[in-house]
Coordinates of C-alpha atoms and ligand atoms in Angstrom, one line a residue:
X69 CA -23.2 40.4 -4.2
X70 CA -26.9 41.0 -4.8
X71 CA -29.1 43.7 -3.9
X72 CA -32.2 41.9 -6.2
X73 CA -35.4 44.4 -4.8
X74 CA -38.8 42.9 -4.0
X75 CA -40.0 44.0 -7.5
X76 CA -38.9 46.5 -10.4
X77 CA -41.3 49.0 -9.5
X78 CA -43.4 50.4 -6.4
X79 CA -46.8 51.8 -7.2
X80 CA -49.7 52.6 -5.0
X81 CA -48.2 51.3 -2.0
X82 CA -46.7 48.2 -3.3
X83 CA -44.0 46.2 -5.2
X84 CA -45.1 45.6 -8.7
X85 CA -43.8 43.3 -11.1
X86 CA -44.5 43.2 -15.1
X87 CA -42.3 40.5 -16.3
X88 CA -43.6 41.9 -20.0
X89 CA -41.3 44.8 -19.7
X90 CA -37.8 44.9 -21.6
X91 CA -35.5 43.1 -18.9
X92 CA -32.4 45.0 -17.6
X93 CA -29.6 44.6 -15.2
X94 CA -28.1 46.9 -12.8
X95 CA -24.3 46.1 -12.5
X96 CA -21.8 47.3 -10.0
X97 CA -19.2 48.9 -12.0
X98 CA -16.2 47.9 -9.7
X99 CA -16.3 44.1 -10.5
X100 CA -18.9 44.2 -13.3
X101 CA -20.9 41.8 -11.2
X102 CA -24.9 41.8 -11.9
X103 CA -26.4 42.9 -8.7
X104 CA -29.9 43.3 -9.8
X105 CA -32.4 42.1 -12.6
X106 CA -35.4 44.5 -13.4
X107 CA -38.0 45.0 -16.0
X108 CA -38.5 48.4 -17.5
X109 CA -42.2 49.7 -16.9
X110 CA -44.7 48.8 -19.8
X111 CA -47.7 51.1 -21.0
X112 CA -49.7 49.0 -18.4
X113 CA -47.7 49.8 -15.6
X114 CA -47.0 53.5 -16.4
X115 CA -50.8 53.8 -16.5
X116 CA -51.0 52.3 -13.1
X117 CA -48.8 54.5 -11.4
X118 CA -50.4 57.5 -12.8
X119 CA -53.9 56.4 -12.3
X120 CA -52.5 55.7 -8.4
X121 CA -50.9 59.3 -8.2
X122 CA -54.0 61.1 -9.7
X123 CA -56.2 59.2 -7.1
X124 CA -54.4 60.0 -4.5
X125 CA -53.3 63.5 -4.8
X126 CA -56.4 65.6 -3.8
X127 CA -56.8 64.0 -0.4
X128 CA -53.1 64.8 0.4
X129 CA -53.5 68.2 -0.8
X130 CA -56.3 68.7 1.5
X131 CA -54.6 67.7 4.5
X132 CA -53.1 70.2 7.0
X133 CA -49.7 70.9 5.9
X134 CA -48.4 70.2 9.4
X135 CA -49.5 66.5 8.9
X136 CA -47.9 66.1 5.7
X137 CA -44.6 67.5 7.4
X138 CA -44.8 65.1 10.2
X139 CA -44.6 62.1 7.7
X140 CA -41.8 63.3 6.1
X141 CA -40.2 63.9 9.3
X142 CA -40.7 60.6 10.0
X143 CA -39.4 59.5 6.6
X144 CA -36.0 61.3 7.1
X145 CA -35.5 59.7 10.7
X146 CA -35.9 56.4 9.0
X147 CA -33.6 57.1 6.4
X148 CA -30.6 58.4 8.9
X149 CA -31.4 55.2 11.0
X150 CA -30.6 53.1 8.0
X151 CA -28.4 55.4 6.3
X152 CA -25.5 52.3 6.2
X153 CA -27.6 50.1 4.7
X154 CA -28.4 52.5 2.2
X155 CA -25.1 53.8 1.5
X156 CA -24.0 50.1 0.8
X157 CA -27.0 50.1 -1.9
X158 CA -26.0 53.4 -3.3
X159 CA -22.2 52.3 -3.7
X160 CA -23.1 49.0 -5.2
X161 CA -25.4 50.7 -7.7
X162 CA -22.8 53.5 -8.6
X163 CA -20.1 52.4 -7.6
X164 CA -19.2 55.6 -5.5
X165 CA -17.1 54.9 -2.5
X166 CA -18.5 54.1 0.8
X167 CA -16.8 56.7 2.3
X168 CA -18.8 59.5 0.3
X169 CA -22.2 57.4 0.1
X170 CA -21.9 57.4 4.0
X171 CA -22.2 61.4 4.1
X172 CA -23.4 62.7 0.9
X173 CA -26.2 60.5 -0.1
X174 CA -29.0 59.4 1.9
X175 CA -27.9 62.1 4.5
X176 CA -28.7 64.7 1.9
X177 CA -31.8 63.2 0.9
X178 CA -32.9 63.3 4.8
X179 CA -31.7 66.9 4.8
X180 CA -34.5 67.7 2.1
X181 CA -37.0 65.6 3.7
X182 CA -36.6 67.6 7.4
X183 CA -36.2 71.0 5.5
X184 CA -39.2 70.6 3.4
X185 CA -41.6 68.9 6.4
X186 CA -40.8 72.1 8.5
X187 CA -41.3 74.4 5.1
X188 CA -44.8 73.0 4.6
X189 CA -46.5 74.5 7.3
X190 CA -45.0 77.9 7.1
X191 CA -46.8 78.5 3.4
X192 CA -49.0 81.1 3.0
X193 CA -50.8 83.4 0.5
X194 CA -51.3 87.2 0.4
X195 CA -54.1 89.7 0.9
X196 CA -54.6 92.4 -1.4
X197 CA -56.8 95.6 -0.3
X198 CA -58.3 96.9 -3.5
X199 CA -59.9 99.9 -1.4
X200 CA -63.4 98.2 -0.4
X201 CA -63.1 94.8 -2.4
X202 CA -60.1 92.5 -1.5
X203 CA -58.2 89.7 -3.4
X204 CA -56.4 87.1 -1.8
X205 CA -54.0 84.2 -3.3
X206 CA -53.8 80.6 -2.4
X207 CA -50.9 78.4 -3.0
X208 CA -52.2 75.2 -4.7
X209 CA -50.2 72.1 -5.1
X210 CA -49.6 71.3 -9.3
X211 CA -50.9 67.8 -8.9
X212 CA -49.0 64.7 -10.2
X213 CA -45.1 65.5 -10.4
X214 CA -42.9 63.4 -13.0
X215 CA -39.2 62.7 -11.5
X216 CA -36.5 61.8 -13.8
X217 CA -33.4 61.0 -12.6
X218 CA -29.6 60.9 -13.4
X219 CA -27.3 58.3 -12.1
X220 CA -24.8 60.1 -10.0
X221 CA -26.6 60.9 -7.0
X222 CA -30.0 58.7 -7.5
X223 CA -31.2 58.9 -3.5
X224 CA -30.3 62.5 -3.4
X225 CA -32.1 63.3 -6.6
X226 CA -35.2 61.1 -5.8
X227 CA -35.1 63.1 -2.3
X228 CA -34.8 66.6 -3.7
X229 CA -37.8 66.0 -6.3
X230 CA -39.9 64.4 -3.9
X231 CA -39.6 66.2 -0.6
X232 CA -40.6 69.7 -1.9
X233 CA -43.2 67.9 -4.1
X234 CA -44.7 65.8 -1.2
X235 CA -44.7 68.5 1.1
X236 CA -46.5 70.9 -0.8
X237 CA -49.4 68.7 -1.5
X238 CA -48.3 66.8 -5.1
X239 CA -48.2 62.9 -6.1
X240 CA -44.9 61.9 -7.5
X241 CA -44.3 59.3 -10.3
X242 CA -40.6 59.0 -10.1
X243 CA -38.3 57.2 -12.8
X244 CA -34.8 56.6 -11.8
X245 CA -31.9 56.4 -14.1
X246 CA -31.6 52.8 -15.7
X247 CA -28.2 52.7 -14.6
X248 CA -29.0 53.1 -11.1
X249 CA -32.6 51.9 -10.1
X250 CA -32.4 50.3 -6.7
X251 CA -32.1 53.4 -4.0
X252 CA -35.3 54.9 -5.2
X253 CA -37.3 51.8 -4.6
X254 CA -35.8 51.9 -1.1
X255 CA -37.0 55.4 -0.5
X256 CA -40.6 54.2 -1.6
X257 CA -40.7 51.9 1.1
X258 CA -39.3 54.2 3.6
X259 CA -41.9 56.7 2.8
X260 CA -44.5 54.3 2.9
X261 CA -43.3 52.7 5.9
X262 CA -43.4 56.7 7.6
X263 CA -47.1 56.9 6.8
X264 CA -47.2 58.1 3.4
X265 CA -50.6 57.4 2.0
X266 CA -50.5 54.9 -1.0
X267 CA -50.4 56.2 -4.4
X268 CA -48.3 59.4 -3.4
X269 CA -44.8 58.2 -4.2
X270 CA -44.5 55.9 -7.2
X271 CA -41.5 54.4 -8.9
X272 CA -41.4 53.0 -12.2
X273 CA -38.5 52.1 -13.8
X274 CA -37.1 52.0 -17.3
X275 CA -34.9 54.4 -19.7
X276 CA -35.7 57.5 -22.0
X277 CA -39.0 55.9 -23.5
X278 CA -40.5 55.6 -20.2
X279 CA -39.4 59.0 -19.1
X280 CA -40.8 60.2 -22.0
X281 CA -44.4 58.6 -21.4
X282 CA -44.5 60.1 -18.4
X283 CA -43.7 63.7 -19.9
X284 CA -46.3 63.2 -22.3
X285 CA -49.4 62.3 -19.9
X286 CA -52.2 64.5 -19.7
X287 CA -52.2 63.5 -16.1
X288 CA -48.8 64.8 -15.2
X289 CA -48.8 68.8 -14.2
X290 CA -44.9 69.0 -13.7
X291 CA -41.8 67.6 -15.1
X292 CA -38.6 67.8 -12.9
X293 CA -35.5 66.2 -14.9
X294 CA -32.1 65.9 -13.6
X295 CA -29.6 64.8 -16.9
X296 CA -27.7 65.9 -19.6
X297 CA -28.5 69.0 -21.7
X298 CA -29.5 66.8 -24.9
X299 CA -32.0 65.3 -22.5
X300 CA -33.1 68.4 -21.4
X301 CA -33.8 69.7 -24.7
X302 CA -36.0 66.9 -25.5
X303 CA -37.8 66.6 -22.2
X304 CA -38.4 70.5 -22.1
X305 CA -39.7 70.4 -25.6
X306 CA -42.2 67.6 -25.1
X307 CA -43.1 69.2 -21.7
X308 CA -44.0 72.7 -23.6
X309 CA -46.4 70.6 -25.8
X310 CA -48.3 69.8 -22.9
X311 CA -47.9 73.6 -21.5
X312 CA -46.3 72.0 -18.5
X313 CA -44.1 73.2 -15.8
X314 CA -40.7 72.4 -15.7
X315 CA -37.7 72.2 -13.8
X316 CA -34.6 71.1 -15.8
X317 CA -31.5 70.3 -13.9
X318 CA -28.6 69.5 -16.6
X319 CA -25.0 69.9 -17.2
X320 CA -22.3 72.1 -16.7
X321 CA -18.3 72.9 -17.5
X322 CA -18.1 75.1 -14.7
X323 CA -15.1 77.8 -14.1
X324 CA -13.4 77.5 -10.8
X325 CA -11.3 80.7 -11.0
X326 CA -8.0 80.8 -8.5
X327 CA -6.3 84.5 -8.1
X328 CA -2.7 84.4 -7.2
X329 CA -3.7 85.9 -3.9
X330 CA -5.5 82.6 -2.9
X331 CA -4.6 80.2 -0.1
X332 CA -2.9 77.5 -2.4
X333 CA -3.6 74.6 -0.4
X334 CA -7.3 75.5 -0.3
X335 CA -7.7 76.3 -4.0
X336 CA -6.1 72.9 -4.9
X337 CA -8.2 71.2 -2.4
X338 CA -11.5 72.6 -3.9
X339 CA -10.1 71.8 -7.1
X340 CA -9.8 68.2 -6.4
X341 CA -13.1 68.2 -4.7
X342 CA -14.5 69.5 -7.6
X343 CA -13.1 67.3 -10.2
X344 CA -12.5 63.9 -8.7
X345 CA -15.3 63.5 -5.7
X346 CA -17.6 60.8 -7.2
X347 CA -14.8 60.3 -9.8
X348 CA -16.0 63.4 -11.1
X349 CA -19.4 62.5 -12.1
X350 CA -21.0 66.0 -10.9
X351 CA -22.8 68.2 -12.5
X352 CA -21.7 71.3 -11.1
X353 CA -18.0 70.4 -10.8
X354 CA -15.4 72.9 -11.7
X355 CA -13.9 71.4 -14.6
X356 CA -12.4 74.4 -16.0
X357 CA -9.8 75.5 -13.4
X358 CA -8.4 79.0 -14.2
X359 CA -5.1 79.7 -12.5
X360 CA -3.4 83.2 -12.4
X361 CA 0.0 82.6 -14.2
X362 CA 1.7 84.1 -10.6
X363 CA 0.5 81.0 -8.9
X364 CA 0.3 78.5 -11.7
X365 CA 3.2 76.2 -11.1
X366 CA 2.8 76.6 -7.3
X367 CA -0.7 75.3 -7.7
X368 CA 0.1 72.5 -10.0
X369 CA 3.1 71.0 -8.5
X370 CA 1.0 71.1 -4.9
X371 CA -2.2 69.3 -7.2
X372 CA 0.3 66.6 -8.4
X373 CA 1.6 65.9 -5.3
X374 CA -2.1 65.4 -3.5
X375 CA -3.4 63.7 -6.2
X376 CA -0.9 60.9 -6.2
X377 CA -2.0 60.3 -2.6
X378 CA -5.9 59.4 -3.5
X379 CA -6.7 56.2 -2.9
X380 CA -8.5 54.2 -5.6
X381 CA -10.2 50.9 -5.4
X382 CA -12.7 48.8 -3.7
X383 CA -15.7 51.2 -3.0
X384 CA -17.1 49.0 -0.5
X385 CA -13.7 49.6 1.7
X386 CA -14.2 52.5 3.7
X387 CA -10.6 53.8 3.2
X388 CA -11.1 53.9 -0.4
X389 CA -11.5 57.6 -1.7
X390 CA -12.2 57.1 -5.5
X391 CA -14.1 54.1 -7.0
X392 CA -15.1 53.5 -10.7
X393 CA -17.1 55.5 -13.0
X394 CA -20.8 54.4 -13.1
X395 CA -20.5 52.1 -16.1
X396 CA -17.8 50.7 -18.5
X397 CA -19.7 52.9 -21.4
X398 CA -18.7 56.1 -19.4
X399 CA -15.1 54.8 -18.4
X400 CA -15.0 54.5 -22.3
X401 CA -16.5 58.1 -22.8
X402 CA -14.0 59.2 -20.5
X403 CA -11.0 57.6 -21.8
X404 CA -12.0 58.8 -25.2
X405 CA -12.2 62.5 -23.9
X406 CA -8.4 61.7 -22.3
X407 CA -7.1 60.6 -25.7
X408 CA -8.5 63.9 -27.3
X409 CA -6.9 66.2 -24.9
X410 CA -3.5 64.4 -25.7
X411 CA -4.1 64.6 -29.3
X412 CA -5.0 68.4 -28.9
X413 CA -1.5 69.1 -27.2
X414 CA -2.6 69.6 -23.9
X415 CA 0.3 68.5 -21.2
X416 CA -0.7 65.4 -19.1
X417 CA 0.4 66.1 -15.5
X418 CA -0.9 63.1 -14.0
X419 CA -3.4 59.9 -14.4
X420 CA -4.8 59.6 -18.0
X421 CA -5.2 55.8 -17.8
X422 CA -7.4 52.9 -17.0
X423 CA -6.5 51.6 -13.7
X424 CA -7.3 47.5 -13.5
X425 CA -8.8 45.3 -15.7
X426 CA -12.5 44.2 -14.9
X427 CA -13.6 47.4 -13.2
X428 CA -14.7 50.7 -14.4
X429 CA -11.4 52.9 -13.1
X430 CA -9.9 55.7 -14.5
X431 CA -7.1 57.4 -12.5
X432 CA -7.5 61.0 -11.8
X433 CA -6.5 62.8 -14.2
X434 CA -5.0 66.5 -14.7
X435 CA -4.3 68.2 -18.0
X436 CA -2.3 71.6 -17.9
X437 CA -1.8 74.0 -20.8
X438 CA -4.9 73.5 -21.7
X439 CA -6.6 76.2 -24.2
X440 CA -10.2 77.4 -24.4
X441 CA -10.7 75.8 -27.6
X442 CA -9.9 72.5 -26.9
X443 CA -12.8 69.7 -26.6
X444 CA -11.7 68.8 -23.2
X445 CA -12.2 72.4 -22.3
X446 CA -15.6 72.9 -24.1
X447 CA -17.7 69.8 -23.3
X448 CA -18.7 68.1 -20.1
X449 CA -16.7 65.0 -19.7
X450 CA -18.4 63.6 -16.5
X451 CA -15.1 61.8 -15.1
X452 CA -12.4 62.5 -13.0
X453 CA -10.5 65.0 -15.8
X454 CA -9.5 68.3 -14.4
X455 CA -8.6 70.8 -17.2
X456 CA -6.0 73.8 -16.0
X457 CA -6.0 77.1 -17.7
X458 CA -3.6 80.0 -17.4
X459 CA -4.9 83.8 -17.1
X460 CA -3.6 86.8 -16.4
X461 CA -6.3 89.5 -15.6
X462 CA -9.9 89.8 -13.9
X463 CA -11.5 91.1 -17.5
X464 CA -10.1 88.5 -19.4
X465 CA -11.0 85.4 -17.0
X466 CA -14.5 86.6 -16.7
X467 CA -14.8 86.9 -20.2
X468 CA -13.7 83.3 -20.8
X469 CA -15.5 81.8 -18.0
X470 CA -18.6 83.1 -19.0
X471 CA -17.7 81.8 -23.2
X472 CA -19.5 78.7 -22.9
X473 CA -23.2 77.5 -23.3
X474 CA -23.4 76.0 -19.7
X475 CA -24.0 78.1 -16.6
X476 CA -24.6 76.1 -14.2
X477 CA -21.9 77.1 -11.2
X478 CA -18.6 78.6 -11.0
X479 CA -16.1 79.1 -7.9
X480 CA -13.6 82.0 -7.0
X481 CA -10.5 81.7 -5.0
X482 CA -9.0 85.1 -3.5
X483 CA -8.4 86.8 -0.3
X484 CA -9.5 90.2 -1.9
X485 CA -13.3 89.9 -0.9
X486 CA -14.3 92.7 -3.0
X487 CA -12.9 91.2 -5.9
X488 CA -14.7 88.0 -5.2
X489 CA -18.2 89.8 -5.1
X490 CA -17.3 91.7 -8.2
X491 CA -16.3 88.6 -10.2
X492 CA -19.2 86.5 -8.9
X493 CA -21.6 89.0 -10.1
X494 CA -20.7 88.9 -13.5
X495 CA -20.4 85.2 -13.9
X496 CA -23.4 83.7 -15.7
X497 CA -24.3 80.9 -13.6
X498 CA -27.0 79.6 -11.3
X499 CA -24.8 79.0 -8.2
X500 CA -21.2 80.6 -7.0
X501 CA -18.8 79.6 -3.9
X502 CA -16.5 82.3 -2.8
X503 CA -13.3 80.2 -1.3
X504 CA -15.4 76.9 -1.4
X505 CA -16.9 74.4 -3.8
X506 CA -19.6 72.0 -4.4
X507 CA -21.4 72.5 -1.3
X508 CA -24.9 72.3 -1.9
X509 CA -27.2 72.5 1.6
X510 CA -30.7 71.9 1.1
X511 CA -31.3 75.7 2.3
X512 CA -29.4 77.4 -0.8
X513 CA -31.6 77.0 -4.1
X514 CA -29.7 75.2 -6.7
X515 CA -30.1 75.3 -10.5
X516 CA -28.6 76.2 -13.8
X517 CA -28.9 79.2 -16.0
X518 CA -28.3 79.1 -20.1
X519 CA -28.2 75.4 -21.3
X520 CA -27.7 74.4 -17.7
X521 CA -31.4 74.5 -16.9
X522 CA -34.4 76.1 -15.7
X523 CA -36.1 76.3 -12.5
X524 CA -34.6 75.7 -8.9
X525 CA -34.4 73.2 -6.7
X526 CA -34.0 73.3 -3.0
X527 CA -34.5 76.3 -0.7
X528 CA -37.5 78.9 -0.5
X529 CA -37.0 78.8 -4.2
X530 CA -38.7 75.5 -4.6
X531 CA -42.3 76.6 -3.7
X532 CA -42.2 78.5 -7.0
X533 CA -41.4 75.2 -8.8
X534 CA -43.7 73.2 -7.0
X535 CA -46.9 75.2 -6.0
X536 CA -48.7 77.6 -8.5
X537 CA -50.9 80.7 -7.1
X538 CA -54.8 80.8 -7.6
X539 CA -55.9 84.5 -7.2
X540 CA -59.5 85.0 -5.3
X541 CA -61.3 88.4 -6.0
X542 CA -63.8 89.0 -3.3
X543 CA -66.6 91.5 -4.1
X544 CA -67.8 93.5 -1.2
X545 CA -70.3 95.5 -2.8
X546 CA -72.8 95.7 -5.6
X547 CA -72.2 94.7 -9.2
X548 CA -71.4 98.0 -11.2
X549 CA -73.1 96.7 -14.5
X550 CA -73.3 99.4 -17.3
X551 CA -76.3 97.6 -18.6
Ligands
NAD857 P1 -28.9 61.6 -19.3 O1 -29.8 62.9 -20.0 O2 -28.5 60.8 -19.9 O3 -30.5 60.8 -18.6 C1 -31.3 61.1 -17.1 C2 -32.7 60.5 -17.1 O4 -32.9 61.1 -18.2 C3 -32.3 59.1 -17.4 O5 -33.4 58.8 -16.3 C4 -33.1 58.8 -18.7 O6 -33.6 57.5 -18.5 C5 -33.6 60.0 -19.0 N1 -34.1 60.2 -20.4 C6 -33.3 60.2 -21.5 N2 -34.1 60.3 -22.4 C7 -34.9 61.0 -22.1 C8 -36.5 61.4 -22.8 N3 -36.4 61.5 -24.2 N4 -37.7 61.7 -22.3 C9 -37.9 61.4 -21.0 N5 -36.7 61.3 -19.9 C10 -35.3 60.5 -20.5 O7 -28.4 61.7 -17.9 P2 -27.2 60.9 -17.2 O8 -26.2 60.3 -18.2 O9 -28.3 60.1 -16.5 O10 -26.6 61.9 -16.2 C11 -25.5 62.7 -16.1 C12 -25.9 64.2 -17.0 O11 -26.8 64.9 -15.4 C13 -24.7 65.1 -16.7 O12 -25.0 65.7 -18.1 C14 -24.9 65.8 -15.6 O13 -24.1 67.0 -15.4 C15 -26.2 65.9 -15.4 N6 -26.7 66.1 -14.0 C16 -27.4 67.2 -13.6 C17 -27.4 68.2 -12.2 C18 -28.1 69.1 -11.9 O14 -28.7 69.3 -10.7 N7 -27.8 70.1 -12.7 C19 -27.4 66.9 -11.4 C20 -26.8 65.8 -11.7 C21 -26.5 65.3 -13.1

């Protein structure tokens, strides 16, 4: 199994290699096989990427928005046409099952390209009457945007950042996670083929030091990170040093609240999706499942029954429903949390073990009788580990759901629609689902509050984060100077 790209980086419309960079490998986590060998960006590579982006941006911003949109539309069409190849690549790099990558990765990226392609020509400013004089506003591109990605949805993350940035006239230098370097390069090729001028979408590889070099460079106007809270604290602080715009899409420990009048099968299905999809490696997962006491036993029985049917195995087999974790290191972290959950006295309902000996597989795991103070209920595990907590009343569960440093998302399952709205209004999160979970259409803004982040991706909200307003005052009469 090889997925060797033509070169490590993509700069100014071309594949670029610099063998002086630290070598690193991309590993297929289902088998441990090396699928590609790359080099991290050297300072010279980072400089080339930023110089290319800076040189290309002004002309791009000056083009008609409809023209920018046309190119992004073409890219979306190419992505859809190559969905299978892109999905295989993503499956090799991340270990996520093909059954998922075929519908959730390049497809979601193409949605973003299409959405922002259509959005770009609709952007307008304001005119402001001032009683004689007047003012108007212009929406301007920010300049060069640095995108830094996590490893769980590499293609989607690259597109969710590149599509709005490019649509509104910016240039992008994107650094994928060092664990999943490949699909961003495929995106760069597609954008180039669609007609995107050279220099507007560049990919540089490497770990945190490369990301930090981008964030610290004065040529970068905006930073958008998808990653963990500890990384977010560092990147946000560094961006602040340069007074740069910043979007931080960070981690979570989101509550999924199931009232006892909920449809039990839908609630169980949502809890499974919100804990086991992508082997649990989703930022918005509802990993604290609060189940009202009256429904608890039936919920756990049905959950154990359905979890037992999950097909875990070779992610390239389309019948497989669950693949490995992204890496063996991540598997060890997750197994460490499982051991801690047992030691803390949580009741293991199912799973709890590694599966097989070579791949980074962990069985879908459910803990019941979990209390709020347990580490498994407080920290983001980022693996297929669900914690089920009991609750009695609405006030109680709202307070407990909010008692966390995170605030990414939340779900509420109930047939009482007034209660659903009442509860979501009081949850301290960026995204809520009522009788659904983890659906993130590009039309809907997405992002976190509290430690889970600042800024929003997708929807109309993205305009605020990839453009700035210039105000223009227009004097219509004589200048009234008192001297
Ligand atoms: P991570 O924080 O370890 O790394 C994220 C990215 O930041 C990587 O590309 C990494 O190389 C880079 N990085 C690390 N240190 C840096 C530094 N000092 N300066 C600049 N860049 C630096 O996260 P991860 O392990 O790749 O991803 C998992 C995390 O991402 C989880 O916490 C998850 O919740 C979060 N996530 C959030 C969202 C969201 O939209 N809110 C989506 C996906 C994942």
